[in-house]
Amino acid sequence: MAEGLLRHLTKGREDYEVLSAGVGAINGSPPSPHAVRALQELGIDISHQRSRMLTAELVEQADYIFAMTLGHVETITLLYPHVADKTFVLREFDDTLDVFEKDIPDPIGESYEVYLNCRDQIEQGIASMLRFLESTTPRPTAAAAATLPRSFVVGADHAGFELKEALKQHLQDAGIAVTDLGAYSAQATDYPDYAQAVARHVNRGQADLGLLVCATGVGMCMAANKVPGIRAAAVADEQVAALARSHNDANVLCLGAKFLSAEQAKRILDTFLRGRFEGGRHERRLRKLEPRTAAQLALAVVDPAVYAAVQDERRRQQQTIELIASENFTSPAVMEAQGSVLTNKYAEGYPRRRWYGGCENVDVVEQLAIDRACQLFGAEHANVQPHSGSGANMAVYFACLKPGDRILTMDLCHGGHLTHGNKVNFSGRFFEVVHYGVRKEDERIDYEQLAALARQHRPKMITVGASAYPRIINFAALGEIAREVGALLLADIAHIAGLVATGLHPSPVPHADFVTTTTHKTLRGPRGGL
């Protein structure tokens, strides 16, 4: 099945040749009926394929060898130790899987459903493997070998500014498009800023090659090589420039202005421009420089465009003061948990009462969250599943109200929230809404007006809480009003939850029937509801 799937996925690609073989396989055996049927569902015919034994000749011929299990890899490398650097588990590059999940067991003798599952696992593995190959070992085309690079991105610190300017003009005179990322003067700067900017530009494919200049070239080289996919070379003469391209496929040239004249640097640059990667044995060695697993590849290589946006957002957050009341900067630990394997798991239901299997670890995490929420707020129960504060409010409404029921809520114009009955929100469409507000003279909640409205309209629920009310809320008074008119009291404390948890604001828990909040504002947790 693996051979058929890979042939199908690389159909029309002249740079791929696909063969399959088995350790100890019998030559000439046809595929099993289940395997043929499983691939026929995808429009792939493998009925003509025949098995073959893995041989030394096949091993030597292969650029890469992909096995279904770690045991297969170990057997191959035991028989042919010299191919260890080009032998991988097929799903090694899928970072959504733990190590113990990467093996694909042989389905022989099992049911058709097992074959279907095996087929899907192989297809998943091939997809991640192809992404790995095409992001880490791009092969030069004939067209690229016949022409000079068409674009360069250049950068320098203050020490390399003058030489960078001379080399930039030299490139432009040769008809090469140049993007200059600075520095733009000889004023003191930090070289890592320019090195990584140029390296990211090359990594994203926004330029064919990069040029960096500092006092020695060494600092720029070290900083640029921190970016995945970059092969920066610090070069001091033409011979090394040629070798950096032909043997190392260098894509960023680093020069030291302190030791090179403009004319020397131009000759080095010209040699670097004309150089071509020889491939062959050098390509095998280069592969050892690049990460071998998708987990190590990271976003920068897998999707440079998204990585660039993430980095831009990181800089925006670091360089601005956040005045949006509903936002906060969470901790690296929270972001690590959010980006973990837990995100792969469906867990519909509640701890130990799931509709899915395999939830034992998710149950532990959710129960920890429940217990901590109850302890933090002194509550007798907590539901930690809402995706947002709006979802938490919706859960309360739909649990206790019917469409058309009357609710008494704080007007959005007076500091309330969209989910407190605004007409453009679901809460304003499903329920009959009466609003209370703040006094004009001091902009505080008018509890007398609120009580009068409650007695007049007899709402099924009173909602208290705000997105723009910087004053203490008297939950005790609201609890008395709700009980007087037979209404349920919902306290939405999304904006003040951190203050409530630390005792800096009175808690609604003793007075309200329901309390909702978000987890990402003053609680500084992940984005979610509670």
CSV table of C-alpha atoms in Angstrom, one decimal, residues 86 97 99 112 152 162 177 200 277 279 323 380 414 462:
chain,number,residue,atom,x,y,z
A,86,LYS,CA,19.1,8.0,5.3
A,97,LEU,CA,2.2,12.0,17.4
A,99,VAL,CA,7.2,8.5,19.8
A,112,TYR,CA,-10.5,-5.0,6.3
A,152,PHE,CA,19.7,39.2,-2.9
A,162,GLU,CA,30.1,51.1,4.3
A,177,ALA,CA,17.4,42.8,-7.4
A,200,ARG,CA,14.3,34.9,7.7
A,277,PHE,CA,25.9,23.1,-5.2
A,279,GLY,CA,25.0,17.6,-4.5
A,323,LEU,CA,-4.7,48.9,27.1
A,380,GLU,CA,-19.1,23.8,44.9
A,414,HIS,CA,-23.8,51.7,30.5
A,462,ILE,CA,-31.0,38.9,36.5
